[in-house]
């Protein structure tokens, strides 16, 4: 079951990554508006935080895409490794489980640190009616943490040691 959860998380990240590459401009606009803070409350005292550089917007968006690709790779590889090692000894299974932890950590970094902490709080994304991804990001962050906890609770069956 854990192998499937890790693999599907990787598949989700692959779809997000693919969508951002194939439809670059749609989600670039999101990053552009969040970093520009051009749809936050008028007279907002935090406007000094706004970044108007298109180059920085592209660098930030490409960074997000790279992290999504990393999440996808870790999740897909991790899911396969967990499935292949589902009946392996504890040490081998735990080595495979590390891929899942890494995938969920990258997902948490993208959606919690990137979108909730930086986007929503630093760039006041929560103030925007049209470019506010806080709720979705918070939900995804919760999912990745929950999946990591489930992965940690999934202990492999003890194997008998012949003596």
PDB file of C-alpha atoms in Angstrom:
ATOM      1  CA  UNK A   1       0.000   0.000   0.000  1.00  0.00           C
ATOM      2  CA  UNK A   2       2.795   2.442   0.876  1.00  0.00           C
ATOM      3  CA  UNK A   3       4.466   1.810  -2.459  1.00  0.00           C
ATOM      4  CA  UNK A   4       1.245   2.806  -4.214  1.00  0.00           C
ATOM      5  CA  UNK A   5       0.860   5.973  -2.129  1.00  0.00           C
ATOM      6  CA  UNK A   6       4.441   7.070  -2.811  1.00  0.00           C
ATOM      7  CA  UNK A   7       4.107   6.225  -6.507  1.00  0.00           C
ATOM      8  CA  UNK A   8       0.815   8.130  -6.880  1.00  0.00           C
ATOM      9  CA  UNK A   9       2.336  11.164  -5.120  1.00  0.00           C
ATOM     10  CA  UNK A  10       5.146  10.990  -7.682  1.00  0.00           C
ATOM     11  CA  UNK A  11       2.602  10.660 -10.475  1.00  0.00           C
ATOM     12  CA  UNK A  12       0.774  13.730  -9.170  1.00  0.00           C
ATOM     13  CA  UNK A  13       4.038  15.684  -9.171  1.00  0.00           C
ATOM     14  CA  UNK A  14       4.783  14.437 -12.693  1.00  0.00           C
ATOM     15  CA  UNK A  15       1.414  15.760 -13.904  1.00  0.00           C
ATOM     16  CA  UNK A  16       1.991  19.117 -12.183  1.00  0.00           C
ATOM     17  CA  UNK A  17       5.499  19.316 -13.644  1.00  0.00           C
ATOM     18  CA  UNK A  18       4.242  18.362 -17.116  1.00  0.00           C
ATOM     19  CA  UNK A  19       1.423  20.882 -16.959  1.00  0.00           C
ATOM     20  CA  UNK A  20       3.807  23.657 -15.965  1.00  0.00           C
ATOM     21  CA  UNK A  21       6.182  22.789 -18.807  1.00  0.00           C
ATOM     22  CA  UNK A  22       3.478  22.327 -21.466  1.00  0.00           C
ATOM     23  CA  UNK A  23       1.438  25.370 -20.377  1.00  0.00           C
ATOM     24  CA  UNK A  24       4.264  27.515 -19.062  1.00  0.00           C
ATOM     25  CA  UNK A  25       2.509  30.867 -19.368  1.00  0.00           C
ATOM     26  CA  UNK A  26      -0.641  30.014 -17.388  1.00  0.00           C
ATOM     27  CA  UNK A  27       1.157  29.245 -14.156  1.00  0.00           C
ATOM     28  CA  UNK A  28       3.935  31.741 -14.864  1.00  0.00           C
ATOM     29  CA  UNK A  29       1.206  34.402 -14.589  1.00  0.00           C
ATOM     30  CA  UNK A  30       0.429  33.105 -11.106  1.00  0.00           C
ATOM     31  CA  UNK A  31       4.067  33.464 -10.024  1.00  0.00           C
ATOM     32  CA  UNK A  32       4.301  36.872 -11.724  1.00  0.00           C
ATOM     33  CA  UNK A  33       1.251  38.256  -9.892  1.00  0.00           C
ATOM     34  CA  UNK A  34       2.207  36.793  -6.518  1.00  0.00           C
ATOM     35  CA  UNK A  35       5.773  38.151  -6.649  1.00  0.00           C
ATOM     36  CA  UNK A  36       4.599  41.499  -8.046  1.00  0.00           C
ATOM     37  CA  UNK A  37       1.928  41.726  -5.338  1.00  0.00           C
ATOM     38  CA  UNK A  38      -0.183  43.605  -7.876  1.00  0.00           C
ATOM     39  CA  UNK A  39      -3.489  42.079  -6.757  1.00  0.00           C
ATOM     40  CA  UNK A  40      -3.075  42.497  -2.985  1.00  0.00           C
ATOM     41  CA  UNK A  41      -5.025  45.037  -0.954  1.00  0.00           C
ATOM     42  CA  UNK A  42      -4.641  48.596  -2.160  1.00  0.00           C
ATOM     43  CA  UNK A  43      -2.438  50.669   0.129  1.00  0.00           C
ATOM     44  CA  UNK A  44      -0.865  47.508   1.544  1.00  0.00           C
ATOM     45  CA  UNK A  45       2.098  48.456   3.780  1.00  0.00           C
ATOM     46  CA  UNK A  46       3.992  45.337   2.669  1.00  0.00           C
ATOM     47  CA  UNK A  47       4.462  46.463  -0.941  1.00  0.00           C
ATOM     48  CA  UNK A  48       8.177  47.007  -0.339  1.00  0.00           C
ATOM     49  CA  UNK A  49       8.428  43.209  -0.560  1.00  0.00           C
ATOM     50  CA  UNK A  50       7.163  43.124  -4.156  1.00  0.00           C
ATOM     51  CA  UNK A  51       9.555  41.949  -6.856  1.00  0.00           C
ATOM     52  CA  UNK A  52       8.939  43.538 -10.255  1.00  0.00           C
ATOM     53  CA  UNK A  53      11.778  41.846 -12.153  1.00  0.00           C
ATOM     54  CA  UNK A  54      10.492  39.573 -14.911  1.00  0.00           C
ATOM     55  CA  UNK A  55      13.837  37.755 -14.847  1.00  0.00           C
ATOM     56  CA  UNK A  56      13.406  36.933 -11.148  1.00  0.00           C
ATOM     57  CA  UNK A  57       9.824  35.781 -11.852  1.00  0.00           C
ATOM     58  CA  UNK A  58      11.076  33.348 -14.497  1.00  0.00           C
ATOM     59  CA  UNK A  59      13.908  32.121 -12.259  1.00  0.00           C
ATOM     60  CA  UNK A  60      11.454  31.520  -9.386  1.00  0.00           C
ATOM     61  CA  UNK A  61       9.008  29.687 -11.659  1.00  0.00           C
ATOM     62  CA  UNK A  62      11.721  27.542 -13.226  1.00  0.00           C
ATOM     63  CA  UNK A  63      12.922  26.740  -9.694  1.00  0.00           C
ATOM     64  CA  UNK A  64       9.430  25.558  -8.775  1.00  0.00           C
ATOM     65  CA  UNK A  65       9.306  23.405 -11.923  1.00  0.00           C
ATOM     66  CA  UNK A  66      12.694  21.852 -11.138  1.00  0.00           C
ATOM     67  CA  UNK A  67      11.551  20.973  -7.612  1.00  0.00           C
ATOM     68  CA  UNK A  68       8.346  19.459  -9.018  1.00  0.00           C
ATOM     69  CA  UNK A  69      10.455  17.306 -11.348  1.00  0.00           C
ATOM     70  CA  UNK A  70      12.584  16.229  -8.382  1.00  0.00           C
ATOM     71  CA  UNK A  71       9.458  15.365  -6.379  1.00  0.00           C
ATOM     72  CA  UNK A  72       8.122  13.354  -9.330  1.00  0.00           C
ATOM     73  CA  UNK A  73      11.365  11.402  -9.763  1.00  0.00           C
ATOM     74  CA  UNK A  74      11.723  10.658  -6.047  1.00  0.00           C
ATOM     75  CA  UNK A  75       8.095   9.554  -5.763  1.00  0.00           C
ATOM     76  CA  UNK A  76       8.036   7.382  -8.870  1.00  0.00           C
ATOM     77  CA  UNK A  77      11.376   5.724  -8.126  1.00  0.00           C
ATOM     78  CA  UNK A  78      10.501   5.423  -4.441  1.00  0.00           C
ATOM     79  CA  UNK A  79       7.154   3.780  -5.184  1.00  0.00           C
ATOM     80  CA  UNK A  80       8.806   1.207  -7.420  1.00  0.00           C
ATOM     81  CA  UNK A  81      11.613   0.552  -4.901  1.00  0.00           C
ATOM     82  CA  UNK A  82       9.097   0.074  -2.084  1.00  0.00           C
ATOM     83  CA  UNK A  83       7.064  -2.349  -4.176  1.00  0.00           C
ATOM     84  CA  UNK A  84      10.104  -4.342  -5.266  1.00  0.00           C
ATOM     85  CA  UNK A  85      11.399  -4.509  -1.675  1.00  0.00           C
ATOM     86  CA  UNK A  86       8.034  -5.106   0.036  1.00  0.00           C
ATOM     87  CA  UNK A  87       9.166  -8.520   1.300  1.00  0.00           C
ATOM     88  CA  UNK A  88      12.818  -7.616   1.857  1.00  0.00           C
ATOM     89  CA  UNK A  89      14.638  -7.421   5.168  1.00  0.00           C
ATOM     90  CA  UNK A  90      14.095  -4.377   7.371  1.00  0.00           C
ATOM     91  CA  UNK A  91      17.333  -2.643   6.359  1.00  0.00           C
ATOM     92  CA  UNK A  92      16.642  -2.988   2.637  1.00  0.00           C
ATOM     93  CA  UNK A  93      13.012  -1.915   3.037  1.00  0.00           C
ATOM     94  CA  UNK A  94      14.002   1.134   5.107  1.00  0.00           C
ATOM     95  CA  UNK A  95      16.527   2.112   2.425  1.00  0.00           C
ATOM     96  CA  UNK A  96      13.690   2.034  -0.105  1.00  0.00           C
ATOM     97  CA  UNK A  97      11.431   3.962   2.270  1.00  0.00           C
ATOM     98  CA  UNK A  98      13.949   6.824   2.292  1.00  0.00           C
ATOM     99  CA  UNK A  99      12.901   7.678  -1.276  1.00  0.00           C
ATOM    100  CA  UNK A 100       9.339   8.240  -0.104  1.00  0.00           C
ATOM    101  CA  UNK A 101      10.447  10.452   2.775  1.00  0.00           C
ATOM    102  CA  UNK A 102      12.557  12.491   0.365  1.00  0.00           C
ATOM    103  CA  UNK A 103       9.638  12.844  -2.070  1.00  0.00           C
ATOM    104  CA  UNK A 104       7.258  14.004   0.658  1.00  0.00           C
ATOM    105  CA  UNK A 105       9.882  16.417   2.025  1.00  0.00           C
ATOM    106  CA  UNK A 106      10.300  18.024  -1.408  1.00  0.00           C
ATOM    107  CA  UNK A 107       6.508  18.240  -1.795  1.00  0.00           C
ATOM    108  CA  UNK A 108       6.294  19.902   1.623  1.00  0.00           C
ATOM    109  CA  UNK A 109       9.039  22.356   0.655  1.00  0.00           C
ATOM    110  CA  UNK A 110       7.253  23.298  -2.569  1.00  0.00           C
ATOM    111  CA  UNK A 111       3.749  23.753  -1.211  1.00  0.00           C
ATOM    112  CA  UNK A 112       4.244  24.730   2.426  1.00  0.00           C
ATOM    113  CA  UNK A 113       7.508  26.648   2.391  1.00  0.00           C
ATOM    114  CA  UNK A 114       7.121  27.947  -1.173  1.00  0.00           C
ATOM    115  CA  UNK A 115       3.439  28.729  -1.385  1.00  0.00           C
ATOM    116  CA  UNK A 116       2.201  29.080   2.209  1.00  0.00           C
ATOM    117  CA  UNK A 117       5.199  30.629   3.953  1.00  0.00           C
ATOM    118  CA  UNK A 118       6.787  32.606   1.112  1.00  0.00           C
ATOM    119  CA  UNK A 119       3.878  33.154  -1.274  1.00  0.00           C
ATOM    120  CA  UNK A 120       1.017  33.617   1.145  1.00  0.00           C
ATOM    121  CA  UNK A 121       2.765  35.300   4.045  1.00  0.00           C
ATOM    122  CA  UNK A 122       5.815  37.090   2.638  1.00  0.00           C
ATOM    123  CA  UNK A 123       4.184  38.198  -0.630  1.00  0.00           C
ATOM    124  CA  UNK A 124       0.685  38.522   0.923  1.00  0.00           C
ATOM    125  CA  UNK A 125      -0.849  36.140  -1.623  1.00  0.00           C
ATOM    126  CA  UNK A 126      -3.719  35.597   0.845  1.00  0.00           C
ATOM    127  CA  UNK A 127      -4.896  39.145   0.056  1.00  0.00           C
ATOM    128  CA  UNK A 128      -5.463  38.382  -3.625  1.00  0.00           C
ATOM    129  CA  UNK A 129      -8.914  37.315  -4.773  1.00  0.00           C
ATOM    130  CA  UNK A 130      -7.648  36.079  -8.147  1.00  0.00           C
ATOM    131  CA  UNK A 131      -4.102  34.747  -7.489  1.00  0.00           C
ATOM    132  CA  UNK A 132      -4.465  33.034  -4.126  1.00  0.00           C
ATOM    133  CA  UNK A 133      -3.238  29.446  -3.945  1.00  0.00           C
ATOM    134  CA  UNK A 134      -2.938  29.280  -0.154  1.00  0.00           C
ATOM    135  CA  UNK A 135      -5.836  26.890   0.467  1.00  0.00           C
ATOM    136  CA  UNK A 136      -4.719  24.368  -2.149  1.00  0.00           C
ATOM    137  CA  UNK A 137      -1.098  24.618  -0.994  1.00  0.00           C
ATOM    138  CA  UNK A 138      -2.111  24.055   2.626  1.00  0.00           C
ATOM    139  CA  UNK A 139      -4.163  20.994   1.651  1.00  0.00           C
ATOM    140  CA  UNK A 140      -1.281  19.512  -0.327  1.00  0.00           C
ATOM    141  CA  UNK A 141       1.156  20.217   2.512  1.00  0.00           C
ATOM    142  CA  UNK A 142      -1.137  18.365   4.903  1.00  0.00           C
ATOM    143  CA  UNK A 143      -1.365  15.412   2.518  1.00  0.00           C
ATOM    144  CA  UNK A 144       2.422  15.114   2.163  1.00  0.00           C
ATOM    145  CA  UNK A 145       2.930  15.235   5.939  1.00  0.00           C
ATOM    146  CA  UNK A 146       0.142  12.710   6.481  1.00  0.00           C
ATOM    147  CA  UNK A 147       1.591  10.358   3.877  1.00  0.00           C
ATOM    148  CA  UNK A 148       5.033  10.654   5.484  1.00  0.00           C
ATOM    149  CA  UNK A 149       3.534   9.697   8.856  1.00  0.00           C
ATOM    150  CA  UNK A 150       1.760   6.710   7.275  1.00  0.00           C
ATOM    151  CA  UNK A 151       5.004   5.675   5.623  1.00  0.00           C
ATOM    152  CA  UNK A 152       6.784   5.853   8.995  1.00  0.00           C
ATOM    153  CA  UNK A 153       4.080   3.711  10.612  1.00  0.00           C
ATOM    154  CA  UNK A 154       4.371   1.017   7.965  1.00  0.00           C
ATOM    155  CA  UNK A 155       6.848  -1.420   9.424  1.00  0.00           C
ATOM    156  CA  UNK A 156       7.891  -4.357   7.247  1.00  0.00           C
ATOM    157  CA  UNK A 157       6.984  -7.816   8.470  1.00  0.00           C
ATOM    158  CA  UNK A 158       9.701  -9.374  10.586  1.00  0.00           C
ATOM    159  CA  UNK A 159      11.560 -12.131   8.785  1.00  0.00           C
ATOM    160  CA  UNK A 160      12.832 -15.173  10.563  1.00  0.00           C
ATOM    161  CA  UNK A 161      16.575 -15.432  10.953  1.00  0.00           C
ATOM    162  CA  UNK A 162      17.972 -18.905  10.517  1.00  0.00           C
ATOM    163  CA  UNK A 163      20.550 -19.862  13.043  1.00  0.00           C
TER     164      UNK A 163
END
